[in-house]
Amino acid sequence: MPVAPAASTVLSFEDARRVVEEHAALIRAGRIHAGGTESVDLLAAAGRVLSERVTADRDLPPFPRSTRDGYAVRSADLSSLPATLDVIGEIKAGEEPDRIPPNIGGRQAASIMTGAPVPAGADAVVMVEYTSQQEHRVEITHSVTPGENVVPRGAEAREGTLLLDRGLRLNPAAIALAASVGKSRLQVYKRPRVAVLTTGDEIVDVDAAPGPTQIRNSNSFSLAAQVQQAGGEPVLLPVAPDELQGLRRLIAEGLKSDLLLLTGGVSMGRYDLVEQALSEMHAEFFFTGAKIQPGRPVVFGKCGAGTPFGKLRAGSARESPATYFFGLPGNPVSTMVTFELFARPMLEALAGQAPRNLIFLHARLKKEIQTKTGLQRFLPAILSGEFEQAEAELVPWQGSGDIAAIVRANCYIVIPADRERLAVGEWVAVMPR
Ligand code: AMP
Ligand code: MG
């Protein structure tokens, strides 16, 4: 029994993005997380999402740390210059505690190295460049303020302070911080499984010899690579035909994953059947288009376990009532752009990651742009220049089917829906890719 496709809901870019973010927040609130956590080696945790809280196991730094090679002094002794002080010891990084002078008295100094503990009594370190030592006396030509070149014990973090919170995507700095507090393994969220389903009678596998009017499946690969980059585990399904029964069967298969990404079949053509198939499966649609280019026909919704086609994942602890899906347009550039704009935040939420705002940067426009109003545009572009002279220009392209053009691009220029002409030298928004 055919069911009419959902009434069309075409949103502005910002509204569509907000809808996605609201659902991502629901996922986080309900901790509808893909599949628990696992313990991994510290290095293997790079790029993963932390599922434990990491605290300081001791004060950081654990002792007042010298940030320079020089002399630990009492700053008050350098009020008149040059000053000559008695050198009563030498302290290297990692010095045995019993070899550190117990106190630096008036008119005394200790030679000290970067990273070494500043002894009691001293309140500053004067750089070696401003000193000359003869035997056990050092002459100092520059004064220091109290605390100069010393990081006090616990100034970076007190023992027990939260350093890395759950939901953090672990970058190299976070890995270093975990190492500094002795975490050789970290607990991270398991990667969500993201089904990738390409549709289209003209699409053939990458290994097949395409007929004269056939196209090799590239979208499954761009999407799978984007899923991997965003912290998911792609599950590639066979290419679905432009025919309802086969399409429904593969959609049902895809709904067993934590997120389903479809590509193709969401435009207005007679064989664009994705929305109809999903409607027949009682899907709920949050939007069926966004006022953007490329990617206008993008669809977002939820379809689920309560229907005759979905079912609860066997062995899954959580009672997920439905699986979110995106119907991304089939044109390869549209597929990639709409993944970035809409699918990525959902995937990150499923991966346990804390929310991130989408932020555009600014660059000077290198070549004029003429366009039409009505759609917010995300056009493949090249960001060039150096240091604070960032410039951007569009990549010449044959429209959103042009994969070769998008490979040359390293960003998208973001053009507001009400702009028709952008002049050379204007500041334009760019989204790096
Ligand atoms: P559709 O969104 O199904 O109307 O497809 C739009 C365009 O994208 C058509 O030219 C398709 O041949 C092309 N296309 C759709 N799916 C893929 C894919 N998986 N790989 C490469 N091109 C595709
Ligand atoms: Mg198609």
Coordinates of C-alpha atoms and ligand atoms in Angstrom, one line a residue:
M1 CA 0.0 0.0 0.0
P2 CA 1.8 3.2 -1.1
V3 CA 2.1 6.0 1.4
A4 CA 2.4 9.6 0.2
P5 CA 5.8 11.1 0.9
A6 CA 6.0 13.4 3.9
A7 CA 4.8 17.0 3.4
S8 CA 7.8 19.0 2.4
T9 CA 9.6 21.0 5.1
V10 CA 12.3 23.1 3.6
L11 CA 14.3 25.1 6.2
S12 CA 16.9 27.8 6.1
F13 CA 20.4 26.6 6.6
E14 CA 20.5 27.9 10.2
D15 CA 17.1 26.4 11.1
A16 CA 18.1 23.0 9.6
R17 CA 21.4 23.1 11.4
R18 CA 19.5 24.0 14.7
V19 CA 17.1 21.0 14.2
V20 CA 20.1 18.7 13.9
E21 CA 21.8 20.2 16.9
E22 CA 18.6 19.7 18.9
H23 CA 18.5 16.0 18.1
A24 CA 22.2 15.7 18.8
A25 CA 21.5 17.2 22.2
L26 CA 18.7 14.6 22.8
I27 CA 21.2 11.9 22.0
R28 CA 23.6 13.3 24.6
A29 CA 20.9 13.8 27.2
G30 CA 19.7 10.3 26.8
R31 CA 23.2 8.9 26.5
I32 CA 21.9 6.9 23.6
H33 CA 25.4 5.9 23.0
A34 CA 26.4 3.4 20.4
G35 CA 27.9 0.7 22.4
G36 CA 29.6 1.4 25.7
T37 CA 33.2 2.1 26.2
E38 CA 36.6 0.4 25.8
S39 CA 40.1 0.8 27.3
V40 CA 42.8 1.5 24.8
D41 CA 46.5 2.3 24.9
L42 CA 47.3 6.0 25.3
L43 CA 48.5 6.5 21.7
A44 CA 45.6 4.6 20.2
A45 CA 43.3 7.0 22.1
A46 CA 44.4 9.9 19.9
G47 CA 41.4 11.0 17.9
R48 CA 39.0 9.0 20.0
V49 CA 36.4 10.4 22.5
L50 CA 37.2 10.2 26.2
S51 CA 34.6 8.4 28.3
E52 CA 36.3 8.9 31.7
R53 CA 37.4 11.9 33.7
V54 CA 41.1 12.4 34.1
T55 CA 42.3 14.2 37.1
A56 CA 45.7 15.4 38.3
D57 CA 47.4 12.7 40.3
R58 CA 49.6 15.3 42.1
D59 CA 50.1 19.0 41.9
L60 CA 51.3 20.3 38.5
P61 CA 54.0 21.2 38.6
P62 CA 54.9 19.0 41.6
F63 CA 57.5 21.5 42.7
P64 CA 58.2 25.2 42.0
R65 CA 59.7 24.9 38.6
S66 CA 62.4 27.1 37.1
T67 CA 61.6 28.1 33.5
R68 CA 65.2 29.2 32.8
D69 CA 68.8 28.3 33.1
G70 CA 70.2 30.8 35.6
Y71 CA 70.4 31.5 39.3
A72 CA 67.8 31.0 42.0
V73 CA 67.9 34.2 44.1
R74 CA 66.0 36.4 46.5
S75 CA 64.7 39.2 44.2
A76 CA 65.3 41.7 47.0
D77 CA 69.0 41.1 46.8
L78 CA 69.1 42.6 43.3
S79 CA 67.7 46.0 44.2
S80 CA 71.1 47.6 43.4
L81 CA 73.1 46.4 40.5
P82 CA 75.4 44.9 39.7
A83 CA 75.0 42.5 42.7
T84 CA 77.5 39.8 43.7
L85 CA 76.0 36.8 45.5
D86 CA 77.5 33.6 46.9
V87 CA 76.7 30.5 44.9
I88 CA 75.9 27.7 47.4
G89 CA 74.9 24.9 45.0
E90 CA 73.9 23.7 41.6
I91 CA 70.5 22.2 40.9
K92 CA 69.8 20.3 37.7
A93 CA 66.4 19.0 36.5
G94 CA 65.6 15.8 38.4
E95 CA 68.1 16.7 41.1
E96 CA 68.2 14.3 44.1
P97 CA 66.2 16.1 46.9
D98 CA 69.1 15.8 49.4
R99 CA 71.4 17.7 47.0
I100 CA 69.1 20.7 46.9
P101 CA 70.2 23.5 49.3
P102 CA 67.6 23.6 52.0
N103 CA 67.4 27.4 52.0
I104 CA 68.7 30.3 49.9
G105 CA 69.7 33.0 52.4
G106 CA 70.3 36.7 52.0
R107 CA 73.1 37.4 49.3
Q108 CA 73.1 33.7 48.3
A109 CA 72.2 32.1 45.0
A110 CA 72.1 28.6 43.5
S111 CA 72.9 27.8 39.9
I112 CA 69.7 26.2 38.5
M113 CA 68.7 24.6 35.2
T114 CA 65.4 24.8 33.3
G115 CA 62.9 22.3 34.8
A116 CA 64.7 22.1 38.1
P117 CA 63.1 22.7 41.5
V118 CA 63.6 26.2 42.9
P119 CA 64.9 25.8 46.5
A120 CA 63.2 27.4 49.5
G121 CA 64.2 30.9 50.3
A122 CA 64.6 31.9 46.6
D123 CA 61.6 33.7 45.0
A124 CA 62.9 34.1 41.4
V125 CA 65.3 32.9 38.8
V126 CA 67.6 35.3 37.0
M127 CA 68.6 34.2 33.5
V128 CA 72.1 33.0 33.0
E129 CA 72.6 35.6 30.2
Y130 CA 72.6 38.3 32.9
T131 CA 75.2 36.7 35.0
S132 CA 78.9 35.8 35.2
Q133 CA 80.2 33.3 37.7
Q134 CA 83.8 33.2 39.0
E135 CA 84.5 30.4 41.5
H136 CA 81.8 30.6 44.1
R137 CA 80.6 34.1 43.4
V138 CA 78.2 35.3 40.7
E139 CA 77.8 38.8 39.4
I140 CA 74.3 39.7 38.3
T141 CA 73.5 42.7 36.1
H142 CA 69.6 42.5 35.8
S143 CA 67.0 42.6 38.5
V144 CA 64.0 40.2 38.7
T145 CA 60.5 40.7 40.0
P146 CA 59.3 38.2 42.7
G147 CA 58.1 35.0 41.0
E148 CA 59.9 35.8 37.8
N149 CA 60.9 32.6 35.8
V150 CA 59.3 30.3 38.4
V151 CA 56.0 28.4 38.1
P152 CA 54.8 27.8 41.6
R153 CA 53.9 24.3 42.7
G154 CA 50.3 23.5 41.7
A155 CA 49.9 26.6 39.6
E156 CA 48.9 24.6 36.5
A157 CA 46.6 22.3 38.4
R158 CA 46.1 21.2 42.0
E159 CA 46.1 17.4 42.8
G160 CA 42.6 16.1 42.1
T161 CA 41.6 18.9 39.6
L162 CA 39.7 17.7 36.6
L163 CA 42.0 17.9 33.6
L164 CA 40.2 16.1 30.8
D165 CA 36.4 15.6 30.8
R166 CA 34.2 12.9 29.2
G167 CA 33.2 13.8 25.7
L168 CA 36.6 15.3 24.8
R169 CA 37.9 14.4 21.4
L170 CA 41.5 13.5 22.3
N171 CA 44.0 15.7 20.4
P172 CA 47.8 15.5 20.8
A173 CA 47.8 18.0 23.6
A174 CA 45.2 16.0 25.6
I175 CA 47.3 12.8 25.0
A176 CA 50.3 14.6 26.4
L177 CA 48.3 15.8 29.5
A178 CA 47.1 12.2 30.1
A179 CA 50.7 11.0 29.9
S180 CA 51.8 13.7 32.3
V181 CA 49.4 12.3 35.0
G182 CA 50.4 8.7 34.4
K183 CA 47.6 7.4 32.2
S184 CA 49.1 4.8 29.9
R185 CA 45.6 3.6 29.0
L186 CA 42.4 5.6 28.5
Q187 CA 38.7 4.7 28.6
V188 CA 37.0 5.8 25.3
Y189 CA 33.6 5.5 23.8
K190 CA 33.2 2.8 21.2
R191 CA 32.8 4.1 17.7
P192 CA 29.2 4.3 16.4
R193 CA 28.4 2.2 13.4
V194 CA 27.2 4.3 10.5
A195 CA 25.5 2.5 7.6
V196 CA 26.2 4.0 4.1
L197 CA 23.6 3.3 1.5
T198 CA 24.0 4.5 -2.1
T199 CA 21.0 4.5 -4.4
G200 CA 20.7 4.6 -8.1
D201 CA 20.2 2.2 -11.0
E202 CA 23.1 3.8 -12.8
I203 CA 25.6 3.2 -10.0
V204 CA 28.0 0.3 -10.2
D205 CA 30.7 -1.0 -7.9
V206 CA 34.2 0.4 -8.1
D207 CA 35.5 -2.9 -9.4
A208 CA 32.9 -3.4 -12.1
A209 CA 33.4 -2.4 -15.7
P210 CA 30.8 0.4 -16.1
G211 CA 28.6 0.5 -19.2
P212 CA 28.6 3.6 -21.3
T213 CA 25.9 5.3 -19.2
Q214 CA 26.9 3.9 -15.8
I215 CA 28.7 5.7 -13.0
R216 CA 31.0 4.2 -10.5
N217 CA 30.0 4.5 -6.9
S218 CA 32.2 7.2 -5.4
N219 CA 29.8 8.6 -2.7
S220 CA 30.0 5.5 -0.5
F221 CA 33.7 6.0 -0.3
S222 CA 33.7 9.8 0.4
L223 CA 31.0 9.2 3.0
A224 CA 32.8 6.2 4.6
A225 CA 36.0 8.3 4.8
Q226 CA 34.2 11.2 6.3
V227 CA 32.5 8.9 8.8
Q228 CA 35.9 7.5 9.8
Q229 CA 37.4 11.0 10.2
A230 CA 34.4 12.1 12.4
G231 CA 34.9 9.1 14.7
G232 CA 32.5 6.5 13.3
E233 CA 32.8 3.1 11.9
P234 CA 31.3 2.9 8.4
V235 CA 29.3 -0.1 7.3
L236 CA 29.0 -0.1 3.5
L237 CA 25.8 -1.6 2.2
P238 CA 25.3 -2.8 -1.4
V239 CA 24.0 -0.2 -3.9
A240 CA 20.2 0.1 -3.8
P241 CA 18.2 0.1 -7.0
D242 CA 15.7 2.9 -7.8
E243 CA 12.8 0.5 -7.0
L244 CA 10.8 0.5 -3.7
Q245 CA 11.1 -3.1 -2.6
G246 CA 14.8 -3.4 -2.9
L247 CA 15.3 0.0 -1.5
R248 CA 13.2 -0.8 1.6
R249 CA 15.0 -4.0 2.2
L250 CA 18.4 -2.2 2.3
I251 CA 17.1 0.7 4.3
A252 CA 15.8 -1.8 6.9
E253 CA 19.3 -3.3 6.9
G254 CA 20.9 0.1 7.4
L255 CA 18.6 1.0 10.3
K256 CA 20.3 -1.7 12.3
S257 CA 23.3 0.6 12.6
D258 CA 23.5 3.6 14.9
L259 CA 23.0 6.1 12.0
L260 CA 22.0 5.6 8.4
L261 CA 23.3 7.7 5.6
L262 CA 21.6 7.4 2.3
T263 CA 22.8 9.1 -0.9
G264 CA 20.9 9.8 -4.0
G265 CA 17.2 9.5 -4.8
V266 CA 16.0 12.5 -2.7
S267 CA 15.4 15.0 -5.6
M268 CA 12.2 15.5 -7.5
G269 CA 12.8 12.9 -10.3
R270 CA 10.3 10.1 -11.0
Y271 CA 12.9 7.6 -9.7
D272 CA 13.9 9.5 -6.6
L273 CA 12.2 7.1 -4.2
V274 CA 14.1 7.4 -1.0
E275 CA 11.5 9.6 0.8
Q276 CA 8.7 7.4 -0.4
A277 CA 10.4 4.3 0.8
L278 CA 11.0 5.9 4.2
S279 CA 7.5 7.2 4.4
E280 CA 6.2 3.7 3.8
M281 CA 8.3 2.6 6.7
H282 CA 6.7 5.2 8.9
A283 CA 9.7 7.4 9.1
E284 CA 9.4 10.7 10.9
F285 CA 10.9 13.6 8.9
F286 CA 12.4 16.7 10.6
F287 CA 13.2 18.4 7.3
T288 CA 13.1 17.4 3.7
G289 CA 15.2 20.2 2.3
A290 CA 17.5 23.1 3.2
K291 CA 17.8 26.4 1.4
I292 CA 21.4 25.7 0.5
Q293 CA 23.5 25.0 -2.6
P294 CA 24.8 22.5 -3.1
G295 CA 22.6 20.1 -1.2
R296 CA 19.1 21.5 -1.3
P297 CA 17.2 18.2 -1.2
V298 CA 18.9 17.0 2.0
V299 CA 16.5 15.0 4.3
F300 CA 16.8 14.3 8.0
G301 CA 14.6 12.0 10.0
K302 CA 14.2 9.0 12.2
C303 CA 12.9 5.6 11.4
G304 CA 12.6 2.8 13.6
A305 CA 12.3 -0.1 15.6
G306 CA 8.6 0.2 16.3
T307 CA 7.8 -0.3 12.7
P308 CA 7.4 -3.5 10.8
F309 CA 10.8 -2.8 9.1
G310 CA 13.0 -1.8 12.0
K311 CA 14.0 -3.9 14.9
L312 CA 15.9 -3.5 18.1
R313 CA 19.5 -4.4 17.8
A314 CA 20.1 -7.8 19.3
G315 CA 22.1 -7.7 22.5
S316 CA 21.9 -3.9 22.7
A317 CA 21.5 -2.7 26.2
R318 CA 19.7 0.5 25.3
E319 CA 16.1 0.6 24.2
S320 CA 16.7 2.9 21.1
P321 CA 13.2 3.4 19.6
A322 CA 14.5 4.5 16.2
T323 CA 17.5 5.2 14.1
Y324 CA 18.3 8.6 12.8
F325 CA 18.9 8.8 9.0
F326 CA 20.0 11.4 6.5
G327 CA 19.0 11.3 2.9
L328 CA 21.9 13.1 1.2
P329 CA 21.7 14.3 -2.4
G330 CA 23.5 12.0 -4.8
N331 CA 25.7 14.6 -6.5
P332 CA 29.1 13.9 -5.1
V333 CA 29.9 17.5 -3.9
S334 CA 26.4 17.8 -2.4
T335 CA 26.9 14.6 -0.6
M336 CA 30.2 15.7 1.0
V337 CA 28.9 19.2 1.9
T338 CA 25.7 18.0 3.5
F339 CA 27.6 15.4 5.5
E340 CA 29.8 18.2 6.9
L341 CA 26.9 20.5 7.6
F342 CA 24.3 18.1 9.0
A343 CA 25.5 14.5 9.5
R344 CA 28.7 15.2 11.3
P345 CA 27.2 16.8 14.4
M346 CA 24.8 13.8 14.8
L347 CA 27.7 11.3 14.3
E348 CA 29.8 13.2 16.9
A349 CA 26.9 13.1 19.4
L350 CA 26.6 9.3 18.9
A351 CA 30.3 9.0 19.3
G352 CA 29.9 10.6 22.8
Q353 CA 31.6 13.9 21.8
A354 CA 30.7 17.2 23.4
P355 CA 28.9 19.7 21.1
R356 CA 30.9 22.0 18.9
N357 CA 29.7 25.1 17.2
L358 CA 30.2 25.4 13.5
I359 CA 32.5 28.3 13.0
F360 CA 33.4 30.1 9.8
L361 CA 36.6 31.9 9.3
H362 CA 37.2 35.0 7.2
A363 CA 39.4 35.6 4.2
R364 CA 39.7 38.3 1.6
L365 CA 38.0 37.5 -1.7
K366 CA 40.5 37.1 -4.5
K367 CA 38.1 37.1 -7.5
E368 CA 34.7 38.5 -7.8
I369 CA 31.7 36.2 -7.3
Q370 CA 28.4 36.6 -9.1
T371 CA 25.5 34.4 -7.9
K372 CA 21.8 34.4 -7.3
T373 CA 19.9 35.1 -4.1
G374 CA 17.7 32.7 -2.3
L375 CA 20.0 29.9 -1.2
Q376 CA 23.0 30.0 1.1
R377 CA 25.9 28.7 -0.8
F378 CA 28.9 26.6 0.2
L379 CA 31.1 26.7 -2.8
P380 CA 34.3 24.8 -3.2
A381 CA 37.2 27.2 -3.0
I382 CA 40.9 27.6 -2.5
L383 CA 42.2 29.3 0.6
S384 CA 45.7 30.7 0.0
G385 CA 47.9 33.5 1.1
E386 CA 50.2 33.4 4.1
F387 CA 50.1 34.4 7.8
E388 CA 47.4 37.0 8.3
Q389 CA 46.9 37.5 4.5
A390 CA 44.3 34.8 3.9
E391 CA 42.7 34.9 0.5
A392 CA 40.0 32.8 -1.0
E393 CA 38.7 32.2 -4.5
L394 CA 36.2 29.8 -6.0
V395 CA 37.5 26.7 -7.8
P396 CA 36.2 26.6 -11.4
W397 CA 33.7 23.7 -11.5
Q398 CA 31.0 22.0 -13.5
G399 CA 28.5 22.0 -10.7
S400 CA 28.0 19.7 -7.8
G401 CA 28.8 16.5 -9.8
D402 CA 32.4 17.7 -10.3
I403 CA 34.5 15.5 -8.0
A404 CA 37.8 16.6 -9.7
A405 CA 37.0 20.2 -8.7
I406 CA 36.3 19.5 -5.1
V407 CA 39.7 17.7 -4.8
R408 CA 41.4 21.0 -5.7
A409 CA 39.4 22.8 -3.0
N410 CA 40.6 23.2 0.5
C411 CA 37.6 25.1 1.8
Y412 CA 34.1 26.3 1.0
I413 CA 33.3 30.0 0.6
V414 CA 30.0 30.6 2.4
I415 CA 27.7 33.0 0.7
P416 CA 24.7 34.4 2.5
A417 CA 21.3 33.8 0.7
D418 CA 20.8 37.5 0.2
R419 CA 24.0 38.3 -1.6
E420 CA 24.2 38.5 -5.4
R421 CA 27.7 39.9 -6.0
L422 CA 30.8 39.7 -3.8
A423 CA 33.6 42.1 -4.8
V424 CA 37.3 41.5 -4.8
G425 CA 38.9 42.3 -1.5
E426 CA 35.7 41.8 0.5
W427 CA 35.9 39.7 3.7
V428 CA 34.1 36.4 3.0
A429 CA 33.3 33.6 5.3
V430 CA 35.0 30.3 4.7
M431 CA 34.6 26.8 6.1
P432 CA 37.8 24.9 6.0
R433 CA 37.6 21.3 4.8
Ligands
AMP1 P1 20.4 11.7 -7.5 O1 20.5 12.5 -6.2 O2 20.0 10.3 -7.2 O3 19.4 12.4 -8.4 O4 21.8 11.7 -8.2 C1 22.3 13.0 -8.6 C2 23.6 12.7 -9.4 O5 24.6 12.1 -8.6 C3 23.4 11.8 -10.6 O6 24.2 12.3 -11.6 C4 24.0 10.5 -10.1 O7 24.4 9.7 -11.1 C5 25.1 10.9 -9.1 N1 25.3 9.9 -8.1 C6 24.4 9.4 -7.3 N2 24.9 8.5 -6.5 C7 26.2 8.5 -6.7 C8 27.3 7.7 -6.2 N3 27.1 6.8 -5.2 N4 28.5 7.9 -6.7 C9 28.7 8.8 -7.7 N5 27.7 9.6 -8.3 C10 26.5 9.4 -7.8
MG2 MG 19.5 8.7 -8.3

